């Protein structure tokens, strides 16, 4: 059970069999009645484990416990003994505390927060440390006054941005937050009206945009009801009022006024219109408002082609996709709208090479066009270019031929085939067959590999991978890595790895003890300067790149690097940390300082592939990090990179 469910059970035990209304429990827990009713299932499950106590629910009367007094007494003592709280509970508590502080107009004391969450003040103080750092990213401050309490200070627009981004505090789902803070009735109404708006104005918002608009509208309603108005400058008001998005927002909010019995002032219409301006649509023909907009897409494609030696300019689907994508990007930048990307860390881990090239090109674009495109947008652009690479491979005939072995019949096998062909453009599915047909089939039609829904232990000479018929997200990632590994030519497999070629023994630093990522980056970069591998400005370049976007790639690995133009001779330095270091949003234990010359871009690509593979072997990372002998440290890493 989580903290809220324990609190509900504690309250029911304290009432000693007297009914409690669901409404009262919802007020006590600070959530909806639906959430309380859902919690009853978890509570009953806990009671059934080792007690005879029953949770009784009587419509119109309330909820109460029925059972043995001795068992109830023991359970009450157990709940009051502050059992160990798991990470999920800690995250839920942090989000709830942040929500309370942002929503409250009055200071809250440590005692109040500790009492609500049934923990001591030391635990709340620890939560507040993390919350305070996160609030600063949202341009909000956490002010504490002795004998008064703690209070969030800042502009209303920043409060709303923080509320909409609460899931990012613990990398949780936006929908989970909405279900906690709003009733299903409120959510259904707003979703229905958004769909009607699309139909009326022939709009085509993406699923991500619909979720984004849903959370912003729900908080807009809540904050308006609580009389916390948004402030819009006269200049911005005049700019937005002439746009069609203003008409959409006005029509939409006027309908919600009737349903929610609330009046939305003009500023709220402008505020929502701004979010419409920054929204992604599946199809978009509007002109980009930023004066440099028409030149940005060709610039990105040209620079990406030069950096990767790939002909992105030949992919019309990429050009069309970027043209649609770039409009809301520039609108968001133009109007100062925040962007979030829940897939950011996954994209950096799955496609480290393309992401890094994209961020380098974005840095150039920011300077040329006077923009500030953030890493979240860089991750979205990475997906566009990665998908283009798969299309170009398909066009060039470099496709893997596969056969599907499915044990669940033709319907399920065709569903799996459709998913595979939609997700992976670099494979061609020859057929869907049963396990008994496999050996005779591959004798007649040799394939590159087999995708199966059951284990094929007896299969020799032909690679295979096992997935579920529904092909979930994790399996998609695993299949992507599997295909990438098979794509290596025999010459690539046999040649020396980039890591073993460039990782210098005298640039391996073990058991490092540093307080901040920048301290380590500067130390490692200066070591390269002293040995003549890079120019004197390389440390500054590496720090600038890190400020753009944390170079973490998952599994406790970071790969800081500066501009390749400053590299005299290609080299890699490595550092193992004495204790994990907070690096962006991740904890890092192993750091590679990369310096590869620009005329060796193929080696850069190979190195990123090796590093990506290393992230799939956390046991190798941990073994290397805890090693004190340089030679054995190298052996651990090169086992993976060969």
Coordinates of C-alpha atoms in Angstrom, one line a residue:
X1 CA 0.0 0.0 0.0
X2 CA 1.1 3.6 -0.6
X3 CA 1.1 6.4 2.0
X4 CA -2.4 7.6 1.2
X5 CA -3.8 4.1 1.5
X6 CA -2.1 3.5 4.8
X7 CA -3.6 6.9 6.0
X8 CA -7.1 5.8 5.0
X9 CA -6.7 2.4 6.8
X10 CA -5.4 4.2 9.9
X11 CA -8.4 6.5 9.9
X12 CA -10.8 3.6 9.6
X13 CA -9.1 1.7 12.4
X14 CA -9.2 4.8 14.6
X15 CA -13.0 5.1 14.1
X16 CA -13.4 1.6 15.7
X17 CA -16.2 0.4 13.5
X18 CA -18.0 3.7 13.1
X19 CA -18.8 4.5 9.4
X20 CA -16.8 7.2 7.6
X21 CA -18.1 8.9 4.5
X22 CA -16.1 8.5 1.3
X23 CA -16.4 12.3 0.8
X24 CA -14.7 12.9 4.2
X25 CA -11.9 10.5 3.4
X26 CA -11.3 12.3 0.1
X27 CA -11.0 15.6 1.8
X28 CA -8.6 14.2 4.4
X29 CA -6.4 12.6 1.7
X30 CA -6.6 15.5 -0.7
X31 CA -7.8 13.5 -3.7
X32 CA -11.0 12.6 -5.6
X33 CA -13.7 10.2 -4.3
X34 CA -13.0 7.9 -7.2
X35 CA -9.3 7.6 -6.1
X36 CA -10.5 6.7 -2.6
X37 CA -12.8 4.0 -4.0
X38 CA -9.9 2.6 -6.1
X39 CA -7.8 2.6 -2.9
X40 CA -10.3 0.3 -1.2
X41 CA -9.2 -2.6 -3.4
X42 CA -5.6 -2.3 -2.2
X43 CA -6.7 -1.9 1.4
X44 CA -8.9 -5.0 1.2
X45 CA -6.1 -6.9 -0.4
X46 CA -3.8 -6.0 2.5
X47 CA -6.4 -7.0 5.1
X48 CA -6.9 -10.3 3.4
X49 CA -3.2 -11.2 3.5
X50 CA -3.0 -12.1 7.2
X51 CA -6.1 -10.9 9.0
X52 CA -9.8 -11.7 9.2
X53 CA -10.8 -8.0 9.1
X54 CA -13.2 -7.0 6.4
X55 CA -13.8 -3.7 4.7
X56 CA -17.5 -3.0 4.7
X57 CA -19.1 -0.5 2.3
X58 CA -22.7 0.5 2.7
X59 CA -24.2 3.0 0.3
X60 CA -25.7 6.1 2.1
X61 CA -24.0 5.0 5.4
X62 CA -20.3 4.9 4.8
X63 CA -17.3 2.7 5.1
X64 CA -16.1 0.8 8.2
X65 CA -14.0 -2.1 9.4
X66 CA -15.5 -5.3 10.8
X67 CA -13.3 -7.8 12.6
X68 CA -11.3 -8.9 15.6
X69 CA -10.2 -6.2 18.0
X70 CA -6.8 -7.8 18.7
X71 CA -6.0 -8.0 15.0
X72 CA -7.2 -4.4 14.6
X73 CA -4.9 -3.2 17.5
X74 CA -1.9 -5.0 16.0
X75 CA -2.5 -3.6 12.6
X76 CA -2.9 -0.1 14.0
X77 CA 0.5 -0.4 15.8
X78 CA 2.1 -1.6 12.6
X79 CA 0.8 1.4 10.6
X80 CA 2.0 3.8 13.3
X81 CA 5.5 2.3 13.4
X82 CA 6.7 4.3 10.3
X83 CA 7.6 1.3 8.1
X84 CA 10.2 1.7 5.3
X85 CA 8.8 3.8 2.5
X86 CA 9.7 2.6 -1.0
X87 CA 10.8 4.9 -3.8
X88 CA 7.3 5.0 -5.4
X89 CA 5.8 6.3 -2.1
X90 CA 8.6 8.9 -1.8
X91 CA 7.9 10.1 -5.3
X92 CA 4.2 10.3 -4.7
X93 CA 4.8 12.2 -1.5
X94 CA 7.1 14.7 -3.2
X95 CA 4.6 15.4 -6.0
X96 CA 1.8 15.9 -3.4
X97 CA 3.9 18.3 -1.3
X98 CA 4.9 20.3 -4.4
X99 CA 1.3 20.4 -5.5
X100 CA 0.2 21.6 -2.1
X101 CA 2.8 24.3 -2.0
X102 CA 2.1 25.6 -5.5
X103 CA -1.6 25.7 -5.0
X104 CA -1.6 27.2 -1.5
X105 CA -1.7 31.0 -1.0
X106 CA -0.8 30.6 2.6
X107 CA 2.5 29.3 4.1
X108 CA 2.6 25.7 5.2
X109 CA 4.6 24.4 8.2
X110 CA 6.8 21.4 8.4
X111 CA 4.5 20.1 11.1
X112 CA 1.5 20.3 8.8
X113 CA 3.2 18.5 5.9
X114 CA 4.7 15.8 8.3
X115 CA 1.3 15.2 9.9
X116 CA -0.5 14.8 6.5
X117 CA 2.1 12.4 5.2
X118 CA 2.7 10.5 8.4
X119 CA 6.4 11.0 8.4
X120 CA 8.7 13.0 10.6
X121 CA 10.0 16.5 9.8
X122 CA 13.4 15.3 8.7
X123 CA 11.8 13.3 5.9
X124 CA 9.9 16.4 4.7
X125 CA 13.0 18.5 4.8
X126 CA 14.8 16.0 2.5
X127 CA 11.8 16.1 0.1
X128 CA 11.9 19.9 0.1
X129 CA 15.5 19.9 -1.0
X130 CA 14.6 18.1 -4.2
X131 CA 11.4 20.1 -4.7
X132 CA 13.3 23.4 -4.2
X133 CA 15.8 22.6 -7.0
X134 CA 13.0 21.6 -9.3
X135 CA 11.0 24.8 -8.5
X136 CA 14.0 26.9 -9.5
X137 CA 13.9 25.3 -13.0
X138 CA 10.3 26.5 -13.2
X139 CA 11.4 30.1 -12.2
X140 CA 9.7 29.7 -8.8
X141 CA 11.3 30.1 -5.3
X142 CA 10.7 28.3 -2.1
X143 CA 10.6 30.9 0.7
X144 CA 10.9 29.8 4.3
X145 CA 10.1 32.1 7.3
X146 CA 10.7 31.1 10.8
X147 CA 7.5 30.5 12.9
X148 CA 5.5 31.3 9.7
X149 CA 6.1 28.4 7.3
X150 CA 7.1 27.6 3.7
X151 CA 5.6 29.2 0.6
X152 CA 6.2 29.2 -3.1
X153 CA 6.7 32.6 -4.7
X154 CA 6.6 33.5 -8.3
X155 CA 4.4 34.5 -11.3
X156 CA 1.1 32.7 -11.9
X157 CA 2.2 31.6 -15.4
X158 CA 5.2 29.9 -13.8
X159 CA 3.0 28.2 -11.2
X160 CA 0.8 26.8 -13.9
X161 CA 3.9 25.6 -15.9
X162 CA 5.1 23.8 -12.7
X163 CA 1.7 22.3 -12.1
X164 CA 1.6 21.0 -15.6
X165 CA 5.1 19.6 -15.3
X166 CA 4.6 17.9 -11.9
X167 CA 5.0 14.4 -13.3
X168 CA 8.6 15.3 -14.4
X169 CA 9.5 15.7 -10.8
X170 CA 9.5 11.9 -10.5
X171 CA 9.4 10.9 -14.2
X172 CA 5.8 9.8 -13.8
X173 CA 2.8 9.7 -16.2
X174 CA 0.8 12.9 -16.8
X175 CA -2.4 10.8 -16.9
X176 CA -1.6 9.4 -13.4
X177 CA -1.3 12.9 -12.0
X178 CA -4.6 13.9 -13.6
X179 CA -6.4 10.9 -12.2
X180 CA -5.1 11.9 -8.7
X181 CA -6.0 15.6 -8.8
X182 CA -9.2 15.7 -11.0
X183 CA -12.4 13.8 -11.2
X184 CA -13.2 11.6 -14.2
X185 CA -16.1 13.8 -14.9
X186 CA -13.9 16.9 -15.3
X187 CA -11.4 15.1 -17.5
X188 CA -14.2 13.6 -19.7
X189 CA -15.8 17.0 -20.2
X190 CA -12.6 18.7 -21.2
X191 CA -11.6 15.9 -23.5
X192 CA -15.0 15.9 -25.2
X193 CA -14.9 19.6 -25.7
X194 CA -11.4 19.4 -27.2
X195 CA -12.5 16.8 -29.7
X196 CA -15.5 19.0 -30.6
X197 CA -13.1 21.9 -31.1
X198 CA -11.0 19.9 -33.5
X199 CA -14.1 18.9 -35.5
X200 CA -15.5 22.5 -35.6
X201 CA -12.2 24.0 -36.9
X202 CA -10.9 21.0 -38.8
X203 CA -7.9 20.6 -36.5
X204 CA -5.8 17.5 -36.0
X205 CA -3.9 17.7 -32.7
X206 CA -1.5 14.9 -32.0
X207 CA -2.1 12.6 -29.0
X208 CA 0.7 14.2 -27.1
X209 CA -0.8 17.7 -27.7
X210 CA -4.2 16.5 -26.5
X211 CA -2.7 15.4 -23.3
X212 CA -0.8 18.6 -23.0
X213 CA -3.9 20.7 -23.6
X214 CA -6.0 18.6 -21.2
X215 CA -3.7 19.2 -18.2
X216 CA -3.3 22.9 -19.0
X217 CA -7.1 23.5 -19.3
X218 CA -7.9 21.5 -16.1
X219 CA -5.4 23.7 -14.1
X220 CA -6.7 26.8 -15.9
X221 CA -10.2 26.0 -14.6
X222 CA -9.0 25.1 -11.1
X223 CA -6.9 28.3 -10.8
X224 CA -9.6 30.5 -12.2
X225 CA -12.1 29.1 -9.7
X226 CA -9.7 29.8 -6.9
X227 CA -9.3 33.4 -8.2
X228 CA -5.6 33.2 -9.2
X229 CA -5.6 35.1 -12.5
X230 CA -3.0 34.9 -15.2
X231 CA -1.2 38.2 -16.2
X232 CA -0.8 39.0 -19.9
X233 CA 1.2 42.0 -21.2
X234 CA -0.8 44.5 -23.4
X235 CA 1.7 43.9 -26.2
X236 CA 1.1 40.1 -26.1
X237 CA -2.6 40.7 -25.8
X238 CA -2.6 42.7 -29.0
X239 CA -0.4 40.2 -30.9
X240 CA -2.6 37.2 -30.0
X241 CA -6.1 38.7 -30.4
X242 CA -5.7 39.0 -34.1
X243 CA -4.9 35.3 -34.6
X244 CA -7.3 32.4 -35.3
X245 CA -6.0 30.6 -32.2
X246 CA -7.7 33.3 -30.2
X247 CA -11.0 32.5 -31.7
X248 CA -10.5 28.8 -31.0
X249 CA -9.8 29.6 -27.3
X250 CA -12.7 32.0 -27.0
X251 CA -15.2 29.5 -28.4
X252 CA -13.8 26.7 -26.3
X253 CA -13.8 28.5 -22.9
X254 CA -17.2 30.1 -23.5
X255 CA -18.6 26.5 -23.7
X256 CA -16.7 25.5 -20.6
X257 CA -18.1 28.5 -18.7
X258 CA -21.6 27.1 -18.9
X259 CA -20.6 23.6 -17.8
X260 CA -18.3 24.5 -14.9
X261 CA -20.2 27.7 -13.9
X262 CA -17.2 29.9 -13.9
X263 CA -16.3 33.1 -15.9
X264 CA -13.0 33.1 -17.7
X265 CA -11.5 36.6 -18.1
X266 CA -9.9 37.8 -21.4
X267 CA -6.4 37.0 -20.0
X268 CA -7.3 33.3 -19.8
X269 CA -8.5 33.3 -23.4
X270 CA -5.1 34.8 -24.4
X271 CA -3.3 32.2 -22.2
X272 CA -5.1 29.3 -23.8
X273 CA -4.6 30.7 -27.3
X274 CA -0.8 30.8 -26.6
X275 CA -1.0 27.0 -25.9
X276 CA -2.9 26.5 -29.1
X277 CA -0.2 28.3 -31.0
X278 CA 2.4 26.0 -29.6
X279 CA 0.4 22.8 -30.2
X280 CA 1.5 20.2 -32.7
X281 CA -0.9 19.0 -35.3
X282 CA -0.6 16.0 -37.6
X283 CA -1.1 18.2 -40.6
X284 CA -0.2 21.9 -40.7
X285 CA -0.2 24.3 -43.6
X286 CA 0.1 27.6 -41.7
X287 CA 3.1 29.8 -42.3
X288 CA 5.8 29.9 -39.7
X289 CA 5.6 33.2 -37.8
X290 CA 9.3 33.5 -37.0
X291 CA 11.0 35.5 -39.9
X292 CA 13.8 32.9 -40.2
X293 CA 11.4 29.9 -40.1
X294 CA 11.4 29.1 -43.9
X295 CA 15.2 28.9 -43.8
X296 CA 15.5 26.7 -40.7
X297 CA 14.4 23.3 -42.1
X298 CA 16.8 23.5 -45.1
X299 CA 19.6 24.6 -42.7
X300 CA 19.0 21.6 -40.4
X301 CA 18.8 19.1 -43.2
X302 CA 22.0 20.5 -44.9
X303 CA 24.0 20.5 -41.6
X304 CA 22.8 17.0 -40.6
X305 CA 23.7 15.7 -44.1
X306 CA 27.2 17.2 -43.8
X307 CA 27.7 15.8 -40.3
X308 CA 26.6 12.3 -41.0
X309 CA 27.4 11.9 -44.8
X310 CA 23.8 10.8 -45.3
X311 CA 21.5 12.3 -48.0
X312 CA 18.7 13.6 -45.9
X313 CA 17.8 16.1 -48.6
X314 CA 16.5 13.2 -50.7
X315 CA 13.9 12.2 -48.1
X316 CA 10.8 14.3 -48.9
X317 CA 8.9 12.7 -46.0
X318 CA 11.6 14.1 -43.6
X319 CA 11.3 17.6 -45.2
X320 CA 7.5 17.5 -45.0
X321 CA 7.6 16.2 -41.4
X322 CA 10.1 18.8 -40.2
X323 CA 8.1 21.6 -41.9
X324 CA 5.0 20.5 -39.9
X325 CA 7.0 20.1 -36.7
X326 CA 8.9 23.3 -36.8
X327 CA 5.9 25.6 -36.8
X328 CA 4.8 24.9 -33.2
X329 CA 8.4 24.7 -32.2
X330 CA 9.1 28.3 -33.3
X331 CA 5.7 29.5 -31.9
X332 CA 6.6 28.0 -28.5
X333 CA 10.0 29.8 -28.6
X334 CA 8.4 33.0 -29.9
X335 CA 5.8 33.2 -27.1
X336 CA 8.0 31.8 -24.3
X337 CA 6.0 28.5 -23.8
X338 CA 7.7 25.7 -22.0
X339 CA 8.2 22.3 -23.7
X340 CA 8.5 18.9 -22.0
X341 CA 9.5 15.6 -23.6
X342 CA 8.9 12.6 -21.4
X343 CA 11.0 10.5 -23.9
X344 CA 14.1 12.6 -23.6
X345 CA 16.3 10.2 -21.6
X346 CA 15.1 7.2 -23.6
X347 CA 15.9 8.9 -26.9
X348 CA 19.4 9.9 -25.6
X349 CA 20.0 6.3 -24.6
X350 CA 18.6 4.7 -27.8
X351 CA 20.1 7.1 -30.4
X352 CA 23.1 8.7 -28.7
X353 CA 24.9 9.4 -32.0
X354 CA 22.1 11.1 -33.9
X355 CA 21.0 13.0 -30.7
X356 CA 24.5 14.3 -30.3
X357 CA 24.8 15.4 -33.9
X358 CA 21.3 17.0 -33.7
X359 CA 22.4 19.0 -30.6
X360 CA 25.6 20.2 -32.4
X361 CA 23.5 21.3 -35.4
X362 CA 21.0 23.0 -33.0
X363 CA 23.8 24.9 -31.4
X364 CA 24.8 26.3 -34.9
X365 CA 21.1 27.0 -35.7
X366 CA 20.7 28.9 -32.4
X367 CA 23.6 31.1 -33.3
X368 CA 22.6 31.7 -36.9
X369 CA 18.9 32.3 -36.3
X370 CA 19.1 33.8 -32.8
X371 CA 17.1 31.0 -31.3
X372 CA 17.2 29.0 -28.1
X373 CA 16.0 25.5 -29.1
X374 CA 16.2 23.3 -26.0
X375 CA 17.3 19.7 -25.7
X376 CA 13.6 18.5 -25.4
X377 CA 13.0 19.7 -28.9
X378 CA 16.4 18.2 -30.0
X379 CA 15.1 14.8 -28.9
X380 CA 12.0 15.2 -31.0
X381 CA 14.2 16.2 -34.0
X382 CA 16.3 13.1 -33.3
X383 CA 13.3 10.9 -33.9
X384 CA 12.6 12.6 -37.3
X385 CA 16.2 12.1 -38.5
X386 CA 16.4 8.5 -37.1
X387 CA 13.2 7.5 -38.9
X388 CA 14.6 9.1 -42.1
X389 CA 17.8 7.0 -41.8
X390 CA 15.6 3.9 -41.8
X391 CA 13.7 5.1 -44.8
X392 CA 16.9 5.8 -46.7
X393 CA 18.2 2.4 -45.9
X394 CA 15.0 0.9 -47.2
X395 CA 15.3 3.0 -50.4
X396 CA 18.9 1.8 -50.9
X397 CA 17.8 -1.8 -50.6
X398 CA 19.7 -2.4 -47.4
X399 CA 16.8 -4.2 -45.8
X400 CA 16.9 -7.3 -43.6
X401 CA 14.6 -10.2 -44.7
X402 CA 12.8 -11.9 -41.8
X403 CA 10.2 -14.5 -41.1
X404 CA 7.8 -14.4 -38.2
X405 CA 7.1 -17.5 -36.1
X406 CA 3.9 -17.0 -34.2
X407 CA 2.1 -19.6 -32.0
X408 CA -1.2 -17.8 -31.7
X409 CA -2.8 -18.1 -35.1
X410 CA -2.9 -16.1 -38.3
X411 CA -4.8 -13.2 -36.8
X412 CA -2.3 -12.4 -34.1
X413 CA 0.7 -13.1 -36.5
X414 CA -0.7 -10.5 -39.0
X415 CA -1.2 -8.0 -36.2
X416 CA 2.5 -8.5 -35.2
X417 CA 3.5 -8.2 -38.9
X418 CA 1.7 -4.9 -39.2
X419 CA 3.3 -3.5 -36.1
X420 CA 6.8 -4.6 -37.2
X421 CA 6.4 -3.1 -40.7
X422 CA 5.1 0.1 -39.3
X423 CA 7.8 0.5 -36.7
X424 CA 10.9 -0.9 -38.5
X425 CA 11.4 0.3 -42.1
X426 CA 14.7 -1.5 -42.4
X427 CA 13.1 -5.0 -42.4
X428 CA 11.0 -6.9 -45.0
X429 CA 8.7 -9.6 -43.6
X430 CA 8.8 -12.6 -46.0
X431 CA 6.0 -14.6 -44.3
X432 CA 4.3 -15.6 -41.1
X433 CA 4.6 -19.3 -40.3
X434 CA 4.3 -21.9 -37.5
X435 CA 7.2 -23.4 -35.6
X436 CA 7.0 -26.7 -37.3
X437 CA 7.4 -25.1 -40.7
X438 CA 10.5 -23.1 -39.8
X439 CA 13.4 -25.4 -40.7
X440 CA 12.0 -26.3 -44.1
X441 CA 11.1 -22.7 -44.8
X442 CA 14.6 -21.2 -44.1
X443 CA 16.2 -24.0 -46.3
X444 CA 14.1 -22.8 -49.1
X445 CA 14.1 -19.1 -48.3
X446 CA 17.2 -18.0 -46.4
X447 CA 16.4 -15.1 -44.1
X448 CA 18.6 -12.7 -42.1
X449 CA 16.9 -13.5 -38.9
X450 CA 13.7 -14.8 -37.3
X451 CA 11.2 -13.0 -35.1
X452 CA 9.4 -15.5 -32.9
X453 CA 6.8 -15.4 -30.2
X454 CA 8.2 -18.7 -28.7
X455 CA 11.7 -19.9 -27.9
X456 CA 13.6 -21.5 -30.7
X457 CA 16.4 -23.3 -28.8
X458 CA 17.0 -25.8 -31.5
X459 CA 17.6 -23.2 -34.3
X460 CA 21.2 -23.0 -35.4
X461 CA 23.0 -20.7 -37.9
X462 CA 20.0 -18.3 -38.2
X463 CA 19.8 -15.5 -35.5
X464 CA 16.4 -15.1 -33.8
X465 CA 14.8 -12.9 -31.2
X466 CA 11.7 -13.7 -29.1
X467 CA 9.0 -11.1 -28.6
X468 CA 5.4 -11.1 -27.4
X469 CA 2.6 -11.0 -30.0
X470 CA 1.7 -7.5 -28.8
X471 CA 5.2 -6.2 -29.1
X472 CA 5.5 -3.7 -26.2
X473 CA 7.7 -0.6 -26.0
X474 CA 10.6 -2.4 -24.2
X475 CA 10.6 -5.2 -26.9
X476 CA 10.6 -2.6 -29.6
X477 CA 13.8 -1.1 -28.1
X478 CA 15.3 -4.6 -27.8
X479 CA 14.5 -5.4 -31.4
X480 CA 16.0 -2.1 -32.6
X481 CA 19.3 -2.9 -30.8
X482 CA 19.1 -6.5 -32.2
X483 CA 18.7 -5.3 -35.8
X484 CA 21.5 -2.7 -35.3
X485 CA 23.9 -5.3 -34.1
X486 CA 23.1 -7.6 -37.1
X487 CA 23.6 -4.7 -39.5
X488 CA 27.4 -4.7 -38.9
X489 CA 29.4 -6.1 -41.8
X490 CA 31.9 -8.9 -41.3
X491 CA 34.7 -6.4 -41.6
X492 CA 33.2 -4.3 -38.9
X493 CA 33.0 -7.2 -36.5
X494 CA 36.6 -8.2 -37.1
X495 CA 38.2 -4.8 -36.8
X496 CA 39.5 -3.3 -33.6
X497 CA 36.9 -1.4 -31.6
X498 CA 37.1 2.4 -31.5
X499 CA 37.2 2.4 -27.7
X500 CA 40.2 0.0 -27.6
X501 CA 42.0 2.1 -30.3
X502 CA 41.6 5.5 -28.7
X503 CA 41.3 4.8 -24.9
X504 CA 44.7 5.8 -23.5
X505 CA 45.9 4.1 -20.3
X506 CA 47.4 7.3 -19.0
X507 CA 44.0 9.0 -19.4
X508 CA 42.2 6.5 -17.2
X509 CA 41.3 8.0 -13.8
X510 CA 40.0 5.6 -11.2
X511 CA 38.3 6.2 -7.8
X512 CA 37.6 9.9 -8.7
X513 CA 36.1 12.0 -6.0
X514 CA 34.4 15.2 -7.3
X515 CA 31.4 17.3 -6.3
X516 CA 30.0 18.5 -9.6
X517 CA 30.0 17.3 -13.3
X518 CA 31.6 20.5 -14.5
X519 CA 34.6 19.9 -12.1
X520 CA 35.2 16.5 -13.7
X521 CA 34.7 17.8 -17.3
X522 CA 37.2 20.6 -16.7
X523 CA 39.8 18.2 -15.1
X524 CA 39.5 15.6 -17.9
X525 CA 39.6 18.2 -20.7
X526 CA 42.6 19.9 -19.2
X527 CA 44.4 16.5 -19.2
X528 CA 43.8 16.3 -22.9
X529 CA 45.1 19.8 -23.4
X530 CA 48.3 19.1 -21.5
X531 CA 49.1 16.0 -23.6
X532 CA 48.5 17.9 -26.8
X533 CA 45.4 16.0 -28.0
X534 CA 43.2 19.1 -28.2
X535 CA 43.4 22.9 -28.4
X536 CA 43.4 25.1 -25.3
X537 CA 39.8 26.1 -25.7
X538 CA 38.5 22.5 -25.6
X539 CA 37.6 22.6 -21.9
X540 CA 35.4 25.7 -22.5
X541 CA 33.8 24.0 -25.6
X542 CA 33.1 20.8 -23.6
X543 CA 31.4 22.8 -20.7
X544 CA 29.3 24.8 -23.3
X545 CA 28.1 21.5 -24.8
X546 CA 27.2 20.2 -21.4
X547 CA 25.2 23.3 -20.5
X548 CA 23.2 22.8 -23.7
X549 CA 22.2 19.2 -22.7
X550 CA 23.5 16.7 -20.2
X551 CA 25.5 14.1 -22.0
X552 CA 24.2 11.2 -20.0
X553 CA 23.2 8.1 -22.0
X554 CA 21.8 5.9 -19.3
X555 CA 23.1 3.1 -17.1
X556 CA 25.2 5.6 -15.1
X557 CA 27.3 6.7 -18.1
X558 CA 28.1 10.2 -19.3
X559 CA 30.0 11.2 -22.5
X560 CA 31.1 14.9 -22.3
X561 CA 32.9 16.3 -25.3
X562 CA 33.8 19.5 -27.0
X563 CA 33.9 20.6 -30.7
X564 CA 35.7 18.1 -33.0
X565 CA 37.2 21.1 -34.8
X566 CA 39.5 21.6 -31.7
X567 CA 40.8 18.0 -31.7
X568 CA 44.4 17.6 -33.0
X569 CA 44.6 13.8 -32.4
X570 CA 41.7 11.5 -31.6
X571 CA 41.6 10.1 -28.1
X572 CA 39.3 9.0 -25.3
X573 CA 39.7 9.5 -21.6
X574 CA 37.8 7.6 -18.9
X575 CA 37.0 8.3 -15.3
X576 CA 35.4 5.9 -12.7
X577 CA 33.8 7.8 -9.8
X578 CA 34.2 6.9 -6.1
X579 CA 30.5 7.5 -5.6
X580 CA 27.6 8.2 -8.1
X581 CA 27.4 11.9 -9.1
X582 CA 24.1 13.7 -9.9
X583 CA 24.5 14.6 -13.6
X584 CA 21.4 16.3 -15.0
X585 CA 18.5 14.0 -14.1
X586 CA 20.6 10.9 -13.6
X587 CA 23.3 9.5 -11.4
X588 CA 26.6 8.8 -13.1
X589 CA 29.5 6.5 -12.2
X590 CA 31.4 6.2 -15.4
X591 CA 32.5 9.1 -17.6
X592 CA 34.2 9.0 -21.1
X593 CA 35.7 12.3 -22.4
X594 CA 35.5 12.0 -26.1
X595 CA 37.7 13.8 -28.6
X596 CA 37.4 12.5 -32.2
X597 CA 38.7 14.5 -35.2
X598 CA 36.0 15.7 -37.7
X599 CA 37.6 13.7 -40.5
X600 CA 37.0 10.5 -38.6
X601 CA 33.2 10.8 -38.3
X602 CA 32.7 7.1 -39.1
X603 CA 34.7 6.3 -36.0
X604 CA 32.5 8.6 -34.0
X605 CA 29.5 6.7 -35.2
X606 CA 31.1 3.3 -34.3
X607 CA 32.1 4.6 -30.9
X608 CA 28.6 5.8 -30.1
X609 CA 27.3 2.4 -31.1
X610 CA 29.8 0.7 -28.8
X611 CA 28.8 3.1 -25.9
X612 CA 25.1 2.4 -26.6
X613 CA 25.8 -1.3 -26.3
X614 CA 27.6 -0.7 -23.1
X615 CA 24.5 0.9 -21.6
X616 CA 22.8 -2.5 -22.2
X617 CA 25.3 -4.2 -19.9
X618 CA 25.0 -2.5 -16.5
X619 CA 26.9 -5.4 -14.8
X620 CA 30.0 -4.5 -17.0
X621 CA 29.7 -0.8 -16.0
X622 CA 29.5 -1.7 -12.3
X623 CA 32.5 -4.1 -12.5
X624 CA 34.6 -1.4 -14.2
X625 CA 33.6 1.3 -11.8
X626 CA 34.6 -0.7 -8.7
X627 CA 38.0 -1.8 -10.2
X628 CA 41.2 -0.2 -8.9
X629 CA 43.5 -1.7 -11.5
X630 CA 43.7 0.1 -14.8
X631 CA 44.5 -3.0 -16.8
X632 CA 41.5 -5.0 -15.4
X633 CA 39.3 -1.8 -15.8
X634 CA 40.2 -1.8 -19.5
X635 CA 39.5 -5.5 -19.8
X636 CA 36.0 -5.1 -18.4
X637 CA 35.2 -2.3 -20.9
X638 CA 36.7 -4.0 -24.0
X639 CA 34.9 -7.2 -23.4
X640 CA 31.8 -5.2 -24.3
X641 CA 33.3 -3.1 -27.0
X642 CA 34.8 -5.9 -29.1

